[in-house]
Amino acid sequence: MSARFEILLRTDAFVAVSKPVGIATIAERDLAAPCLRSELERELGEKVYVVHRLDKEVSGLVLFARTAEAHRELSMAFEKREVKKTYLALVHGRPSWESILADQPIFAFGSGRMGVDARRGKASETALSVLRLGEAHALVEAQPITGRRHQIRVHLYAAGHAIAGDLRYGERELQARYPRLMLHSHRLELPARFGVGPIDCPTPSDFEAELALHLPPG
């Protein structure tokens, strides 16, 4: 793990955690390797339930339920698209749009790679908005409406603005020059019945350092 996780909010129903880059949300093939879930359970001294996940290369906000009942309620809220998710991404290029709805269908091509496929893909929607522009990069806010694997990464790549540092989508030699995948889960907004306002996760120092290199001050 590249950095220690941080507990952002704890309620009777769930725990909101800031996941660092380089650690999986749940156990992968090597069950002995640390994952965010096991580290959090060790910290809390209790079992937690997985509600949703972030890719290992992505930093930011993850929720874990603390009870089986809360797990059912939160999982249903995500499934019904009642949870508003906001990500920040540093992308290559200067988008010609201020905001767009990317709605290309996404298909799994194998070996973990996803891509746009109008015939075989599943319906997918991501709202994209430009927050800051640099000479050759932009900071984009992405709000996935559906929840396909790698959805934000694929939609930005298809739009001609691959996320900086994304070794799976984009020119590998160029992408390898960045220290990390520049995608961060920034905010979750739960339905009012959960009794909390928007939950924010500050961008980590390595993310901010790259923004400072490629963008004018915000």
GROMACS .gro file of C-alpha atoms in nm:
model
  218
    1MET     CA    1   0.000   0.000   0.000
    2SER     CA    2   0.146   0.337  -0.103
    3ALA     CA    3  -0.018   0.529   0.184
    4ARG     CA    4  -0.228   0.469   0.493
    5PHE     CA    5  -0.604   0.475   0.442
    6GLU     CA    6  -0.809   0.732   0.631
    7ILE     CA    7  -1.154   0.696   0.785
    8LEU     CA    8  -1.356   0.995   0.666
    9LEU     CA    9  -1.692   0.924   0.829
   10ARG     CA   10  -1.828   0.656   1.057
   11THR     CA   11  -2.199   0.601   1.124
   12ASP     CA   12  -2.394   0.311   1.273
   13ALA     CA   13  -2.463   0.192   0.918
   14PHE     CA   14  -2.139   0.242   0.727
   15VAL     CA   15  -1.778   0.361   0.721
   16ALA     CA   16  -1.648   0.597   0.451
   17VAL     CA   17  -1.280   0.544   0.378
   18SER     CA   18  -1.018   0.720   0.165
   19LYS     CA   19  -0.849   0.445  -0.038
   20PRO     CA   20  -0.490   0.510  -0.144
   21VAL     CA   21  -0.352   0.409  -0.482
   22GLY     CA   22  -0.201   0.062  -0.497
   23ILE     CA   23  -0.428  -0.137  -0.268
   24ALA     CA   24  -0.723  -0.347  -0.384
   25THR     CA   25  -1.064  -0.284  -0.230
   26ILE     CA   26  -1.111  -0.655  -0.160
   27ALA     CA   27  -0.880  -0.956  -0.168
   28GLU     CA   28  -0.740  -1.055  -0.508
   29ARG     CA   29  -0.589  -1.388  -0.611
   30ASP     CA   30  -0.312  -1.361  -0.353
   31LEU     CA   31  -0.521  -1.388  -0.038
   32ALA     CA   32  -0.217  -1.307   0.175
   33ALA     CA   33  -0.177  -0.963   0.015
   34PRO     CA   34  -0.333  -0.675   0.209
   35CYS     CA   35  -0.657  -0.524   0.085
   36LEU     CA   36  -0.856  -0.227   0.206
   37ARG     CA   37  -1.132  -0.443   0.353
   38SER     CA   38  -0.897  -0.653   0.566
   39GLU     CA   39  -0.701  -0.347   0.679
   40LEU     CA   40  -1.022  -0.170   0.781
   41GLU     CA   41  -1.152  -0.475   0.966
   42ARG     CA   42  -0.824  -0.490   1.156
   43GLU     CA   43  -0.853  -0.120   1.240
   44LEU     CA   44  -1.216  -0.141   1.356
   45GLY     CA   45  -1.204  -0.484   1.512
   46GLU     CA   46  -1.524  -0.585   1.334
   47LYS     CA   47  -1.648  -0.733   1.008
   48VAL     CA   48  -1.741  -0.492   0.728
   49TYR     CA   49  -1.944  -0.557   0.412
   50VAL     CA   50  -1.840  -0.454   0.060
   51VAL     CA   51  -2.088  -0.215  -0.101
   52HIS     CA   52  -1.890  -0.105  -0.409
   53ARG     CA   53  -1.530  -0.108  -0.530
   54LEU     CA   54  -1.259   0.108  -0.683
   55ASP     CA   55  -0.992  -0.021  -0.919
   56LYS     CA   56  -0.659  -0.079  -0.749
   57GLU     CA   57  -0.504   0.210  -0.944
   58VAL     CA   58  -0.777   0.457  -0.838
   59SER     CA   59  -0.771   0.660  -0.518
   60GLY     CA   60  -1.061   0.798  -0.322
   61LEU     CA   61  -1.387   0.735  -0.146
   62VAL     CA   62  -1.515   0.385  -0.069
   63LEU     CA   63  -1.808   0.285   0.153
   64PHE     CA   64  -1.825  -0.031   0.364
   65ALA     CA   65  -2.143  -0.132   0.546
   66ARG     CA   66  -2.120  -0.224   0.914
   67THR     CA   67  -2.427  -0.451   0.931
   68ALA     CA   68  -2.597  -0.696   0.698
   69GLU     CA   69  -2.909  -0.477   0.692
   70ALA     CA   70  -2.710  -0.165   0.600
   71HIS     CA   71  -2.533  -0.367   0.332
   72ARG     CA   72  -2.865  -0.458   0.172
   73GLU     CA   73  -2.992  -0.100   0.186
   74LEU     CA   74  -2.675   0.056   0.048
   75SER     CA   75  -2.632  -0.207  -0.222
   76MET     CA   76  -2.990  -0.147  -0.335
   77ALA     CA   77  -2.930   0.230  -0.345
   78PHE     CA   78  -2.628   0.179  -0.572
   79GLU     CA   79  -2.816  -0.071  -0.788
   80LYS     CA   80  -3.110   0.168  -0.832
   81ARG     CA   81  -2.869   0.452  -0.922
   82GLU     CA   82  -2.979   0.656  -0.622
   83VAL     CA   83  -2.619   0.731  -0.525
   84LYS     CA   84  -2.454   1.022  -0.707
   85LYS     CA   85  -2.083   0.955  -0.768
   86THR     CA   86  -1.832   1.224  -0.863
   87TYR     CA   87  -1.477   1.158  -0.980
   88LEU     CA   88  -1.189   1.387  -1.078
   89ALA     CA   89  -0.962   1.299  -1.369
   90LEU     CA   90  -0.658   1.464  -1.526
   91VAL     CA   91  -0.686   1.393  -1.898
   92HIS     CA   92  -0.472   1.444  -2.206
   93GLY     CA   93  -0.561   1.722  -2.446
   94ARG     CA   94  -0.797   2.018  -2.434
   95PRO     CA   95  -1.162   1.910  -2.472
   96SER     CA   96  -1.364   2.120  -2.714
   97TRP     CA   97  -1.670   2.085  -2.492
   98GLU     CA   98  -1.752   2.231  -2.153
   99SER     CA   99  -1.979   1.940  -2.065
  100ILE     CA  100  -2.112   1.635  -2.249
  101LEU     CA  101  -2.300   1.313  -2.179
  102ALA     CA  102  -2.090   1.018  -2.296
  103ASP     CA  103  -2.333   0.739  -2.375
  104GLN     CA  104  -2.144   0.486  -2.587
  105PRO     CA  105  -2.223   0.120  -2.505
  106ILE     CA  106  -1.937  -0.063  -2.331
  107PHE     CA  107  -1.833  -0.422  -2.397
  108ALA     CA  108  -1.582  -0.653  -2.224
  109PHE     CA  109  -1.324  -0.763  -2.482
  110GLY     CA  110  -1.136  -1.000  -2.252
  111SER     CA  111  -0.810  -0.980  -2.053
  112GLY     CA  112  -0.971  -0.713  -1.837
  113ARG     CA  113  -1.001  -0.464  -2.122
  114MET     CA  114  -1.328  -0.284  -2.188
  115GLY     CA  115  -1.421  -0.080  -2.493
  116VAL     CA  116  -1.694   0.090  -2.688
  117ASP     CA  117  -1.899  -0.149  -2.903
  118ALA     CA  118  -2.227  -0.019  -3.042
  119ARG     CA  119  -2.357  -0.367  -3.128
  120ARG     CA  120  -2.250  -0.583  -2.835
  121GLY     CA  121  -2.197  -0.328  -2.558
  122LYS     CA  122  -2.421  -0.254  -2.261
  123ALA     CA  123  -2.584   0.086  -2.224
  124SER     CA  124  -2.350   0.322  -2.039
  125GLU     CA  125  -2.370   0.690  -1.945
  126THR     CA  126  -2.116   0.929  -1.792
  127ALA     CA  127  -2.166   1.302  -1.745
  128LEU     CA  128  -1.838   1.486  -1.813
  129SER     CA  129  -1.753   1.850  -1.734
  130VAL     CA  130  -1.428   2.044  -1.775
  131LEU     CA  131  -1.313   2.216  -1.454
  132ARG     CA  132  -0.968   2.349  -1.553
  133LEU     CA  133  -0.769   2.372  -1.875
  134GLY     CA  134  -0.393   2.361  -1.926
  135GLU     CA  135  -0.182   2.369  -2.240
  136ALA     CA  136  -0.202   1.996  -2.299
  137HIS     CA  137  -0.419   1.863  -2.014
  138ALA     CA  138  -0.754   1.924  -1.849
  139LEU     CA  139  -0.911   1.848  -1.516
  140VAL     CA  140  -1.246   1.680  -1.578
  141GLU     CA  141  -1.531   1.601  -1.340
  142ALA     CA  142  -1.693   1.267  -1.423
  143GLN     CA  143  -2.026   1.147  -1.287
  144PRO     CA  144  -2.102   0.788  -1.392
  145ILE     CA  145  -2.474   0.726  -1.419
  146THR     CA  146  -2.440   0.356  -1.495
  147GLY     CA  147  -2.176   0.138  -1.334
  148ARG     CA  148  -1.982  -0.052  -1.600
  149ARG     CA  149  -1.628  -0.168  -1.534
  150HIS     CA  150  -1.371   0.100  -1.630
  151GLN     CA  151  -1.660   0.315  -1.751
  152ILE     CA  152  -1.502   0.658  -1.692
  153ARG     CA  153  -1.168   0.542  -1.832
  154VAL     CA  154  -1.328   0.401  -2.148
  155HIS     CA  155  -1.559   0.698  -2.213
  156LEU     CA  156  -1.276   0.950  -2.177
  157TYR     CA  157  -1.046   0.740  -2.397
  158ALA     CA  158  -1.323   0.713  -2.659
  159ALA     CA  159  -1.367   1.091  -2.645
  160GLY     CA  160  -0.999   1.135  -2.735
  161HIS     CA  161  -0.896   1.238  -2.384
  162ALA     CA  162  -0.746   0.937  -2.210
  163ILE     CA  163  -0.682   0.973  -1.838
  164ALA     CA  164  -0.319   1.055  -1.768
  165GLY     CA  165  -0.124   0.757  -1.638
  166ASP     CA  166  -0.375   0.499  -1.761
  167LEU     CA  167  -0.158   0.210  -1.880
  168ARG     CA  168  -0.459   0.017  -2.010
  169TYR     CA  169  -0.616   0.291  -2.222
  170GLY     CA  170  -0.385   0.517  -2.418
  171GLU     CA  171  -0.032   0.517  -2.559
  172ARG     CA  172   0.162   0.308  -2.309
  173GLU     CA  173   0.497   0.485  -2.348
  174LEU     CA  174   0.334   0.822  -2.285
  175GLN     CA  175   0.118   0.697  -2.000
  176ALA     CA  176   0.416   0.539  -1.823
  177ARG     CA  177   0.562   0.887  -1.765
  178TYR     CA  178   0.300   0.956  -1.498
  179PRO     CA  179   0.345   0.824  -1.143
  180ARG     CA  180  -0.015   0.702  -1.111
  181LEU     CA  181  -0.353   0.676  -1.280
  182MET     CA  182  -0.495   1.026  -1.242
  183LEU     CA  183  -0.846   0.925  -1.139
  184HIS     CA  184  -0.987   0.999  -0.794
  185SER     CA  185  -1.325   0.919  -0.636
  186HIS     CA  186  -1.406   1.260  -0.491
  187ARG     CA  187  -1.765   1.260  -0.365
  188LEU     CA  188  -2.064   1.037  -0.288
  189GLU     CA  189  -2.415   1.169  -0.230
  190LEU     CA  190  -2.648   0.917  -0.067
  191PRO     CA  191  -3.029   0.931  -0.061
  192ALA     CA  192  -3.169   1.148   0.220
  193ARG     CA  193  -3.291   0.843   0.415
  194PHE     CA  194  -2.931   0.765   0.515
  195GLY     CA  195  -2.919   1.090   0.711
  196VAL     CA  196  -2.588   1.231   0.587
  197GLY     CA  197  -2.498   1.505   0.341
  198PRO     CA  198  -2.244   1.473   0.059
  199ILE     CA  199  -1.929   1.288   0.163
  200ASP     CA  200  -1.610   1.436   0.019
  201CYS     CA  201  -1.266   1.276  -0.012
  202PRO     CA  202  -0.980   1.525  -0.057
  203THR     CA  203  -0.738   1.459  -0.343
  204PRO     CA  204  -0.411   1.308  -0.216
  205SER     CA  205  -0.075   1.483  -0.237
  206ASP     CA  206   0.049   1.280  -0.536
  207PHE     CA  207  -0.263   1.377  -0.732
  208GLU     CA  208  -0.226   1.744  -0.641
  209ALA     CA  209   0.142   1.739  -0.738
  210GLU     CA  210   0.055   1.622  -1.090
  211LEU     CA  211  -0.220   1.885  -1.123
  212ALA     CA  212   0.031   2.153  -1.027
  213LEU     CA  213   0.270   2.031  -1.298
  214HIS     CA  214   0.019   2.028  -1.582
  215LEU     CA  215  -0.248   2.288  -1.502
  216PRO     CA  216  -0.256   2.654  -1.401
  217PRO     CA  217  -0.365   2.724  -1.042
  218GLY     CA  218  -0.736   2.661  -0.985
   0.00000   0.00000   0.00000
